[in-house]
Tab-separated table of C-alpha atoms in Angstrom:
chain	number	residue	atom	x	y	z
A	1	UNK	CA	16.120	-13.025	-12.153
A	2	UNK	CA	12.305	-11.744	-12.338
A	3	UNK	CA	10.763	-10.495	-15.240
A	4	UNK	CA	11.211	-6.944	-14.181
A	5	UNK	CA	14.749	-6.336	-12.602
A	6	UNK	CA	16.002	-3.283	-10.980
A	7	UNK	CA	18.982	-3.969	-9.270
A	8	UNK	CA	21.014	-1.706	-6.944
A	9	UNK	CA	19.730	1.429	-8.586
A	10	UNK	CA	20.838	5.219	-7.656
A	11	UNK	CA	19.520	8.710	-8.929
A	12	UNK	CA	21.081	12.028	-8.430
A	13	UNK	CA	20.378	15.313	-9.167
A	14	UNK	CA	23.420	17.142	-9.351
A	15	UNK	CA	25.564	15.995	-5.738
A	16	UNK	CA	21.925	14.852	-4.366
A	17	UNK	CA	21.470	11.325	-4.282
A	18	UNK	CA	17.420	10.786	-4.151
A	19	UNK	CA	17.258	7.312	-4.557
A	20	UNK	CA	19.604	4.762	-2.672
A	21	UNK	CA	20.803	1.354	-4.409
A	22	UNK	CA	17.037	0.094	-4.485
A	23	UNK	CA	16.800	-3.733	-4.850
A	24	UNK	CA	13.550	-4.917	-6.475
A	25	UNK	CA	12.552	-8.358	-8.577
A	26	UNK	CA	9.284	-8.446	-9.958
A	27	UNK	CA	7.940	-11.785	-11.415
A	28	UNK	CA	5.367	-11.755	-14.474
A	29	UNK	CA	1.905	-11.540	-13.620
A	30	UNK	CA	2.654	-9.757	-10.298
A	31	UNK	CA	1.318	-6.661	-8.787
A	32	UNK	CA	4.109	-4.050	-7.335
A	33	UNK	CA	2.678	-1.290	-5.448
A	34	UNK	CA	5.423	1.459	-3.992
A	35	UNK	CA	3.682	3.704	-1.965
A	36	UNK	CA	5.195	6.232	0.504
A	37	UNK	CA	4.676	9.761	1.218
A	38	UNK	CA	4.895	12.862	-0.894
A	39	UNK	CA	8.793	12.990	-2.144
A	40	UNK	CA	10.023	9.631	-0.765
A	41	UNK	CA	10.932	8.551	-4.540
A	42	UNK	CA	8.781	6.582	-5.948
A	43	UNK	CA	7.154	8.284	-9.221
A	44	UNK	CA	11.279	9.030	-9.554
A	45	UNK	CA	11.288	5.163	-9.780
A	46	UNK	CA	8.740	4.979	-11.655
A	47	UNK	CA	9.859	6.795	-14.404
A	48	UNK	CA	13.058	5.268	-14.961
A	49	UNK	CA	11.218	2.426	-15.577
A	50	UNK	CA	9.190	4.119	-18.151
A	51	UNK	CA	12.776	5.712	-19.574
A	52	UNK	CA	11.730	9.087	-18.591
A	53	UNK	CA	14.257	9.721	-16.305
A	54	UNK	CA	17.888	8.885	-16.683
A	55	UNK	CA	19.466	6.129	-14.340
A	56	UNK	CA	22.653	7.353	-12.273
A	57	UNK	CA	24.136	3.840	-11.753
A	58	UNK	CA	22.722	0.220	-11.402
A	59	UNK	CA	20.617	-1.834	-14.479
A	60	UNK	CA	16.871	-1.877	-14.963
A	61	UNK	CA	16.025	-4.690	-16.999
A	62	UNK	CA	12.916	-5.997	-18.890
A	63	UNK	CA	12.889	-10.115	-19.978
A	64	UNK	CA	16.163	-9.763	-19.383
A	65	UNK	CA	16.906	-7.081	-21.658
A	66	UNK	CA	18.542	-4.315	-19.599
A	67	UNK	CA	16.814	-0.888	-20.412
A	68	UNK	CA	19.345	1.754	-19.514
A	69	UNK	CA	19.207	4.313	-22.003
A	70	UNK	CA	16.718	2.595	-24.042
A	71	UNK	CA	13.843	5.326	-25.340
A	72	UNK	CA	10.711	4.456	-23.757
A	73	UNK	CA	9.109	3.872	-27.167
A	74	UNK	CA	11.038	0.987	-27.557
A	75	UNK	CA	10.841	-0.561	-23.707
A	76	UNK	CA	7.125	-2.154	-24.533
A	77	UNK	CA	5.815	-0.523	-21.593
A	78	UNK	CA	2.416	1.314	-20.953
A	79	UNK	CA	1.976	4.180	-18.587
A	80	UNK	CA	-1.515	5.276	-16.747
A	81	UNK	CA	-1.024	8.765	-15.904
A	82	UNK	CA	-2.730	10.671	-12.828
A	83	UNK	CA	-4.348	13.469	-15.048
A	84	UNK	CA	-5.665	11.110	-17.699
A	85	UNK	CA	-3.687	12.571	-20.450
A	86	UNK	CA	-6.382	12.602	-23.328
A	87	UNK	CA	-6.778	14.092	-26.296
A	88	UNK	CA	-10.012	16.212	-26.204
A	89	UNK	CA	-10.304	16.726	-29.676
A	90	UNK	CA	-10.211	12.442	-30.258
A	91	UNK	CA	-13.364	10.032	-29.208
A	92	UNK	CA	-12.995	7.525	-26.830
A	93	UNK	CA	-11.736	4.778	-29.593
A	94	UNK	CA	-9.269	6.928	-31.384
A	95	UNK	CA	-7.556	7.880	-28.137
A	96	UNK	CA	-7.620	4.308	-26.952
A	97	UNK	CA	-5.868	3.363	-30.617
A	98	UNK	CA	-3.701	6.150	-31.235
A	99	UNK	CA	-0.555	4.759	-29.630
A	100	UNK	CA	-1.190	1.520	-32.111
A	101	UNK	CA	-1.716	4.108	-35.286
A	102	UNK	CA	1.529	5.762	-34.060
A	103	UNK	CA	3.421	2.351	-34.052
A	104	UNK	CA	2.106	1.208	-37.661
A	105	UNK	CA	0.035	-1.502	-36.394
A	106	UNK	CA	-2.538	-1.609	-38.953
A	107	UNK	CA	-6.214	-0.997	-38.960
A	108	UNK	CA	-7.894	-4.220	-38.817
A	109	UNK	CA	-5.815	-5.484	-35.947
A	110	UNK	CA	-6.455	-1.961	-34.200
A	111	UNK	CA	-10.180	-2.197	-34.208
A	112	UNK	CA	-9.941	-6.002	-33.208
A	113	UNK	CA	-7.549	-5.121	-30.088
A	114	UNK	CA	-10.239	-2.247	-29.579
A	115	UNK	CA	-12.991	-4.143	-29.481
A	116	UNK	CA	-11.589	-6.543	-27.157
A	117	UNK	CA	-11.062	-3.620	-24.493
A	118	UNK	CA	-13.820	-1.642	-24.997
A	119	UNK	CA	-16.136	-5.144	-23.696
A	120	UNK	CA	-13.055	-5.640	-20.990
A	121	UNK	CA	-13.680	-2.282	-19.471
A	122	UNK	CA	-17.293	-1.686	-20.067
A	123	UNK	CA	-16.820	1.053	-22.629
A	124	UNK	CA	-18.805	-0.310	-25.633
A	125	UNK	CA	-21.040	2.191	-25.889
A	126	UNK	CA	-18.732	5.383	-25.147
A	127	UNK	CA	-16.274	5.297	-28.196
A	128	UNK	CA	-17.436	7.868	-30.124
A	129	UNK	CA	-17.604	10.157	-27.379
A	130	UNK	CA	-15.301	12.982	-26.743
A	131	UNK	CA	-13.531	12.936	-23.353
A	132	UNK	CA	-15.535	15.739	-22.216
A	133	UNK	CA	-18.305	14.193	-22.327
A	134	UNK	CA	-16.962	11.337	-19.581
A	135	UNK	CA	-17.086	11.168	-15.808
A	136	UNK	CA	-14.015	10.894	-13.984
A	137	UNK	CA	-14.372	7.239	-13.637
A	138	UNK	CA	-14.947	6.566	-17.489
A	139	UNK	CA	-11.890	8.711	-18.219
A	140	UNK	CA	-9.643	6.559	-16.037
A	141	UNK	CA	-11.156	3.612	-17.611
A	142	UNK	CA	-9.766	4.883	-21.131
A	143	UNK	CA	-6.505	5.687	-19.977
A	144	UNK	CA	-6.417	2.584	-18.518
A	145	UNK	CA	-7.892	0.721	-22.106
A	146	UNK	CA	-5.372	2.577	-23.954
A	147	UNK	CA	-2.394	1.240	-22.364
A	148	UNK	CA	-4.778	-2.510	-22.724
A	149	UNK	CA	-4.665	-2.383	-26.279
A	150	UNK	CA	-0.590	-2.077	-26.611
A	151	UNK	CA	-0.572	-5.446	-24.712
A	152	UNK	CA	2.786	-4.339	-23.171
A	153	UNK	CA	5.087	-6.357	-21.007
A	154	UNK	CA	4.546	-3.916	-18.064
A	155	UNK	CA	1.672	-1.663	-17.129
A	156	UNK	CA	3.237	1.438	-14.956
A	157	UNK	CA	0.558	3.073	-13.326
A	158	UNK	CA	0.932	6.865	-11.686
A	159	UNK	CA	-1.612	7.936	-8.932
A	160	UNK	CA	-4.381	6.717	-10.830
A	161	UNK	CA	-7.010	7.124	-9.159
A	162	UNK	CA	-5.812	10.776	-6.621
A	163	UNK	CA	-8.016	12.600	-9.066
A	164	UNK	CA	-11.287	11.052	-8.180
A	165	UNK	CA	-13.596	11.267	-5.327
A	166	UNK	CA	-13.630	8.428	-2.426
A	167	UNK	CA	-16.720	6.550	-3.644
A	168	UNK	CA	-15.411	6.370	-6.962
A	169	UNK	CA	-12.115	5.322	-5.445
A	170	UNK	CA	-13.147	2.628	-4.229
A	171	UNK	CA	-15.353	1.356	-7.305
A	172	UNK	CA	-12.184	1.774	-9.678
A	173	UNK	CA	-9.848	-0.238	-7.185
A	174	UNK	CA	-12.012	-2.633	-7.281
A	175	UNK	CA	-12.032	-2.785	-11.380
A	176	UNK	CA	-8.341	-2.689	-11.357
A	177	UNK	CA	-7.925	-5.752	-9.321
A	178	UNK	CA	-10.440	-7.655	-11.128
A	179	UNK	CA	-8.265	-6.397	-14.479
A	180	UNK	CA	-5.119	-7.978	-12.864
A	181	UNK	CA	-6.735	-11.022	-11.931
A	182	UNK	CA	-8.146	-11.730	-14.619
A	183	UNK	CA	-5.420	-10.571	-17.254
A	184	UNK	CA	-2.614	-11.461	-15.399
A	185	UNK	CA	-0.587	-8.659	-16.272
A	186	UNK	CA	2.439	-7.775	-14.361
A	187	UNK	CA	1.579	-4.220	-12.759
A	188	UNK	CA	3.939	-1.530	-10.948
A	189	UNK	CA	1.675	1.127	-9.297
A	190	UNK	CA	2.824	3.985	-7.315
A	191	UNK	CA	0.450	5.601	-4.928
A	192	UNK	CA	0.768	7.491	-1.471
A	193	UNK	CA	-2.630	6.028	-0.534
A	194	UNK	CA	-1.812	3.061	1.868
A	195	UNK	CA	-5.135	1.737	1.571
A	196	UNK	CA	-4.872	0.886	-2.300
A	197	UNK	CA	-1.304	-0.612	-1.558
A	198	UNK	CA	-2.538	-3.302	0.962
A	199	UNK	CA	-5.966	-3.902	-1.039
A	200	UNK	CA	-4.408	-4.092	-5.067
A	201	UNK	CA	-1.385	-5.626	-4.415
A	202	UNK	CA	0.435	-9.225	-4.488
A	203	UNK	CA	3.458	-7.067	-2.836
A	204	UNK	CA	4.337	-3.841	-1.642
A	205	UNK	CA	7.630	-1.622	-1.665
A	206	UNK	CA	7.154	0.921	1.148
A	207	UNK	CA	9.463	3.884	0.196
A	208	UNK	CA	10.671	6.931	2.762
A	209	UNK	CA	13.932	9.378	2.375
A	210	UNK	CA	14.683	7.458	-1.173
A	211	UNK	CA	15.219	3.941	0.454
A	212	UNK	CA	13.382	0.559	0.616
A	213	UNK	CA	12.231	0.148	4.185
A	214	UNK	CA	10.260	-3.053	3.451
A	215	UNK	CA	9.549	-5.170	0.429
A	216	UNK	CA	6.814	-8.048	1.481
A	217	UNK	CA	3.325	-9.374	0.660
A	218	UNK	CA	0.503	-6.918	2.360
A	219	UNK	CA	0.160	-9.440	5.500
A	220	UNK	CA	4.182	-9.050	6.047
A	221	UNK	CA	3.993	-5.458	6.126
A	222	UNK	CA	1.217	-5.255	7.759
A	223	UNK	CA	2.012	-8.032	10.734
A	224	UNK	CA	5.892	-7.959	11.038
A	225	UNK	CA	6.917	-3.948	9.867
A	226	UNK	CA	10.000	-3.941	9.529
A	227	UNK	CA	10.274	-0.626	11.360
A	228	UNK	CA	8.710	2.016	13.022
A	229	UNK	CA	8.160	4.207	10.118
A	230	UNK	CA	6.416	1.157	7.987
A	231	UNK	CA	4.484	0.480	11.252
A	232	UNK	CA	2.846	3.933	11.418
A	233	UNK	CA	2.581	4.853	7.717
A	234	UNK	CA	0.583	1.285	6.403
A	235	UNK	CA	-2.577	0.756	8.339
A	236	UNK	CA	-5.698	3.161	8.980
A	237	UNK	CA	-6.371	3.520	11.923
A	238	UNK	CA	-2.263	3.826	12.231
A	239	UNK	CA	-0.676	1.291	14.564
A	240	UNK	CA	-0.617	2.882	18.280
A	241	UNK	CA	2.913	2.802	19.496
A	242	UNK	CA	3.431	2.887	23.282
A	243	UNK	CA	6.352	3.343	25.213
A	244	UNK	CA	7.441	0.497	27.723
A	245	UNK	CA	9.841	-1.207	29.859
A	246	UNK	CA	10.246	-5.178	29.805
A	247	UNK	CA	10.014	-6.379	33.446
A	248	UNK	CA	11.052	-10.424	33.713
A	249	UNK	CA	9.013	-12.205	36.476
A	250	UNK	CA	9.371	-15.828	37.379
A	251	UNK	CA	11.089	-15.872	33.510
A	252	UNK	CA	8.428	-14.627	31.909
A	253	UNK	CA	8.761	-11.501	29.898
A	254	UNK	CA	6.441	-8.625	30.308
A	255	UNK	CA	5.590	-4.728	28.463
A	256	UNK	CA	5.103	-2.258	31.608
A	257	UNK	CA	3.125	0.711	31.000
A	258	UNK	CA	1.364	3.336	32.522
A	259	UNK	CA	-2.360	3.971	32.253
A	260	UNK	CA	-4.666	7.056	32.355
A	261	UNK	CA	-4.597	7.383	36.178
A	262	UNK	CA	-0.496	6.755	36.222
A	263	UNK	CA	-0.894	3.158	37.256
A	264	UNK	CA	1.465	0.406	35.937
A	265	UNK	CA	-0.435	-2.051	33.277
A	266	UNK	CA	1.840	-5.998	33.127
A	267	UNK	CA	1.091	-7.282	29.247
A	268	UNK	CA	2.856	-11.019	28.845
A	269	UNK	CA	4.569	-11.251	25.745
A	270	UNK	CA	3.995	-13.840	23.567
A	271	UNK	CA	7.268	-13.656	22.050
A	272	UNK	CA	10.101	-15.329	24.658
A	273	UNK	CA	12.935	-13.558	22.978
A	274	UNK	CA	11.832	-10.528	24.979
A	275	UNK	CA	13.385	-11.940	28.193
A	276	UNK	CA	16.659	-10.589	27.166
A	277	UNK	CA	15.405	-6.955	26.930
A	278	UNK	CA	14.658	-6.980	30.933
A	279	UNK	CA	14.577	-3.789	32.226
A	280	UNK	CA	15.345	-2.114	28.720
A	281	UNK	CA	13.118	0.494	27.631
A	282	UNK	CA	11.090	-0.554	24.232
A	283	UNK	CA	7.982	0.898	21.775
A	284	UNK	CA	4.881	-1.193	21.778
A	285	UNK	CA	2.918	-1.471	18.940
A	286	UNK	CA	-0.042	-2.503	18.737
A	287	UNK	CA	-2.920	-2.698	15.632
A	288	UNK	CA	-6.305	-1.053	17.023
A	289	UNK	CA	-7.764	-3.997	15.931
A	290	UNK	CA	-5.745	-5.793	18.569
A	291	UNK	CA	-7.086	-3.504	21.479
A	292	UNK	CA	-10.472	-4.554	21.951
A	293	UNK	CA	-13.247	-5.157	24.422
A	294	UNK	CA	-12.876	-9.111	25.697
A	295	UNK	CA	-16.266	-10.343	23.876
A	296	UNK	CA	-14.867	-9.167	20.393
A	297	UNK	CA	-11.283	-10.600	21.357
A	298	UNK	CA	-9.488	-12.575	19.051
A	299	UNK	CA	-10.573	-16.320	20.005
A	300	UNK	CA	-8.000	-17.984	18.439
A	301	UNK	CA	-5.266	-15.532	20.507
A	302	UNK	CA	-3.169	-17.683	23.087
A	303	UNK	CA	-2.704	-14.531	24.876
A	304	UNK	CA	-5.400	-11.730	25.970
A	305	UNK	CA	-4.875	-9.301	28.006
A	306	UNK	CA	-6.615	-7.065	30.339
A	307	UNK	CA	-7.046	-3.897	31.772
A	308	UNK	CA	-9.214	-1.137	32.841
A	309	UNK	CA	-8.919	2.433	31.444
A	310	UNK	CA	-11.080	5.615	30.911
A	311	UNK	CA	-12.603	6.285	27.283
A	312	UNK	CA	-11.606	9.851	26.081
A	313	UNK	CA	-13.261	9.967	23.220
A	314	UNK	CA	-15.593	7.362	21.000
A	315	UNK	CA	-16.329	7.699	17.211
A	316	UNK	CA	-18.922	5.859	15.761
A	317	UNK	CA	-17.962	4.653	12.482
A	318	UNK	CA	-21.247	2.537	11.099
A	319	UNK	CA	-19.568	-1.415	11.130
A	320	UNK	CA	-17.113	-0.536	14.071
A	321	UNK	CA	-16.470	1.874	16.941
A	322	UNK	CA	-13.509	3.511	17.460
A	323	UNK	CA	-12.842	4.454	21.313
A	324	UNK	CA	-9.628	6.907	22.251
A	325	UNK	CA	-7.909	6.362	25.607
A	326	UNK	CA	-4.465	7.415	27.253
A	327	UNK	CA	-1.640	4.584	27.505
A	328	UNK	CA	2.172	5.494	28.787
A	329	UNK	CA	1.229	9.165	28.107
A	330	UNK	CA	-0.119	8.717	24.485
A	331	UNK	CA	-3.558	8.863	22.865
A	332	UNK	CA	-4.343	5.049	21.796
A	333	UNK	CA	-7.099	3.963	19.202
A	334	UNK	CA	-8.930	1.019	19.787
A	335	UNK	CA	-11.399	-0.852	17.811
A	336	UNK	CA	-14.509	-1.799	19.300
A	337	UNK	CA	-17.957	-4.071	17.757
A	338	UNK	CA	-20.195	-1.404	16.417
A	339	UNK	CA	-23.087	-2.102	19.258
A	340	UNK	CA	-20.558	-2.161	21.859
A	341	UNK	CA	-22.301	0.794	24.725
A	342	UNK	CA	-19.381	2.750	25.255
A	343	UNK	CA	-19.347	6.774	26.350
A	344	UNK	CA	-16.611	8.839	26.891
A	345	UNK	CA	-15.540	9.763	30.732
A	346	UNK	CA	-16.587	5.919	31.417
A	347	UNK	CA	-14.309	3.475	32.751
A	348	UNK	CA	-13.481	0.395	29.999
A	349	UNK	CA	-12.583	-2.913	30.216
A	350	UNK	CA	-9.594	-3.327	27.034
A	351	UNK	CA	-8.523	-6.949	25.901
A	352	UNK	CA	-5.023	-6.759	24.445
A	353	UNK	CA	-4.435	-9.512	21.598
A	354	UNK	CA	-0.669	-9.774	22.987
A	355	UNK	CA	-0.016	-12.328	20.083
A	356	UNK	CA	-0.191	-9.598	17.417
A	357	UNK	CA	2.073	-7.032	19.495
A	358	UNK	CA	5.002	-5.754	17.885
A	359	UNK	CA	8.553	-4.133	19.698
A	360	UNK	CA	10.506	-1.776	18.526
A	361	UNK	CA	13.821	-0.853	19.376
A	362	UNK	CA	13.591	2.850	20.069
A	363	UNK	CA	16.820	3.681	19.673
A	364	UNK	CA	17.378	1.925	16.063
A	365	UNK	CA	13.245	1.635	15.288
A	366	UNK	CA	13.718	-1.769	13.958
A	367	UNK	CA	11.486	-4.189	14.957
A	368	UNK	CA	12.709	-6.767	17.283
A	369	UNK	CA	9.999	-9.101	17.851
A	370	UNK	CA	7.868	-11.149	16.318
């Protein structure tokens, strides 16, 4: 049993079913992050965490205390909202205290627990401000301080941060995970942004359709997905997936494809499990990362690969270049060194890192190897 249980959990709407018996322990001090696209379930979670949204069957539980139908006043969570959710006629410290006010806490310990946050989060010198005055980044940061000063059990953060702008983005991820790790506090945090879920989190739920499709640490989803949707959705540039057949030759398994000019490309698989899928048709993936230029190869790989191929297209991107060229009749990213003299129309020497490759089944899109 974790410290935050939710175990085999449904909602419906009516005869719709939107969530499907989801399965999730989360021990104290850890960092949850469900992230999925735009109506996949996850602020529905979310809330019936918080207790504002009803549970159709299945137990949430808190310490060990199960939650269902307990009113979220009394469930000694906090919630971070994506618009803020301040009053504009309050200052800074009376909107970061007026939960405590609300709950009888008296004065003396609200100004101490104020203090405290206000020198956590940098915001000192801002409390007799009105939010109006703020930036979007100091907003968030009282939102934030007034769920801090509750010292709840579970923080339950919504889209934080889809209101700001990218560079600001980034700075307040960066504050959030030095919060956690420093704090300790156990976290759930829902975002669509796959980017904060592989950077803030100790694990991830990736959701789709209502449904689980992988619960691991960020490494797990990222190296082994556990299917083809969690392969394309985490990762940016997305993981190219490439259609092949497994050809078996002297016992050793290898991906067939076809390149730009409609010649056949032989990639060895590292993974020797593959020898039963000869002559079965499978989906390659593999991480731009892992389709390189031999000199910025992985040197630790067991297993590079090479071919030659025309660039399409090439994107400069400051600390890396990012080259386009045609595999098995689909446009594939690939990662290049920043200085790397590249031009599109030019033929290209690629180095495969076979060792990171991942197979689908395309019939059932699970993965089937590593």
């Amino acid at each position: 049993m974790g410290f935050l249980d939710i175990s085999n959990v449904t909602k419906s709407y009516g005869t719709v079913e939107v969530l499907h018996q989801v399965d999730i322990n989360v021990e104290e001090g850890e960092f949850l992050v469900l992230v999925g696209p735009s109506g996949c379930g996850k602020s529905t979670l979310l809330n019936m965490i918080a207790g504002l949204e009803g549970i159709t069957s299945g137990d949430i539980s808190i310490k060990g205390r199960v939650m269902n139908g307990v009113h979220p006043s009394n469930r000694n969570i906090a919630m971070v909202f994506q618009s803020y959710a301040l009053y504009p006629n309050m200052t800074v410290g009376q909107n970061m205290t007026f939960g405590l006010e609300m709950h009888g806490v008296e004065k003396s310990k609200r100004d101490v627990a104020l203090k405290d946050v206000a020198k956590l989060l940098q915001l000192d010198q801002l409390l007799d401000r009105k939010p109006g005055q703020l930036s979007g980044g100091q907003r968030q940061r009282v939102a934030m301080g007034r769920a801090l000063v509750r010292d709840p059990d579970v923080f339950l953060f919504d889209e934080p941060l889809s209101n700001l702008d990218a560079k600001l983005r980034v700075d307040m991820r960066t504050e959030i995970k030095k919060l956690h790790e420093k704090l300790k506090t156990t976290i759930v945090y829902v975002t669509h942004d796959q980017i904060e879920a592989l950077t803030l989190s100790t694990r991830i739920a990736v959701m789709n359709g209502g449904y689980v499709q992988q619960l691991g640490t960020p490494k797990e989803i990222y190296d082994t997905p556990a299917n083809l949707f969690v392969a394309t959705f985490m990762g940016s540039p997305a993981m190219n997936v490439l259609p092949a057949k497994v050809s078996t030759i002297d016992g050793v398994p290898y991906a067939q494809i076809i390149d730009g000019e409609g010649q056949p490309v032989s990639l060895r698989f590292s993974q020797e499990n593959m020898a039963d899928w000869d002559g079965k048709d499978i989906l390659l993936g593999i991480r731009p990362e892992a389709l390189t230029d031999p000199e910025g190869a992985d040197r630790k790989s067991t297993n590079i690969a090479t071919f030659h191929n025309a660039i399409d297209v090439t994107e400069p991107a400051g600390s890396d270049t990012f080259v386009t060229t045609t595999l098995g009749d689909a446009d594939v990213i690939a990662r290049l060194r920043a200085d790397t003299d590249v031009a599109s129309g030019q033929m290209f020497e690629f180095a495969v890192n076979m060792d990171k490759a991942v197979v689908f089944d395309p019939v059932s899109e699970q993965r089937i190897a590593p």
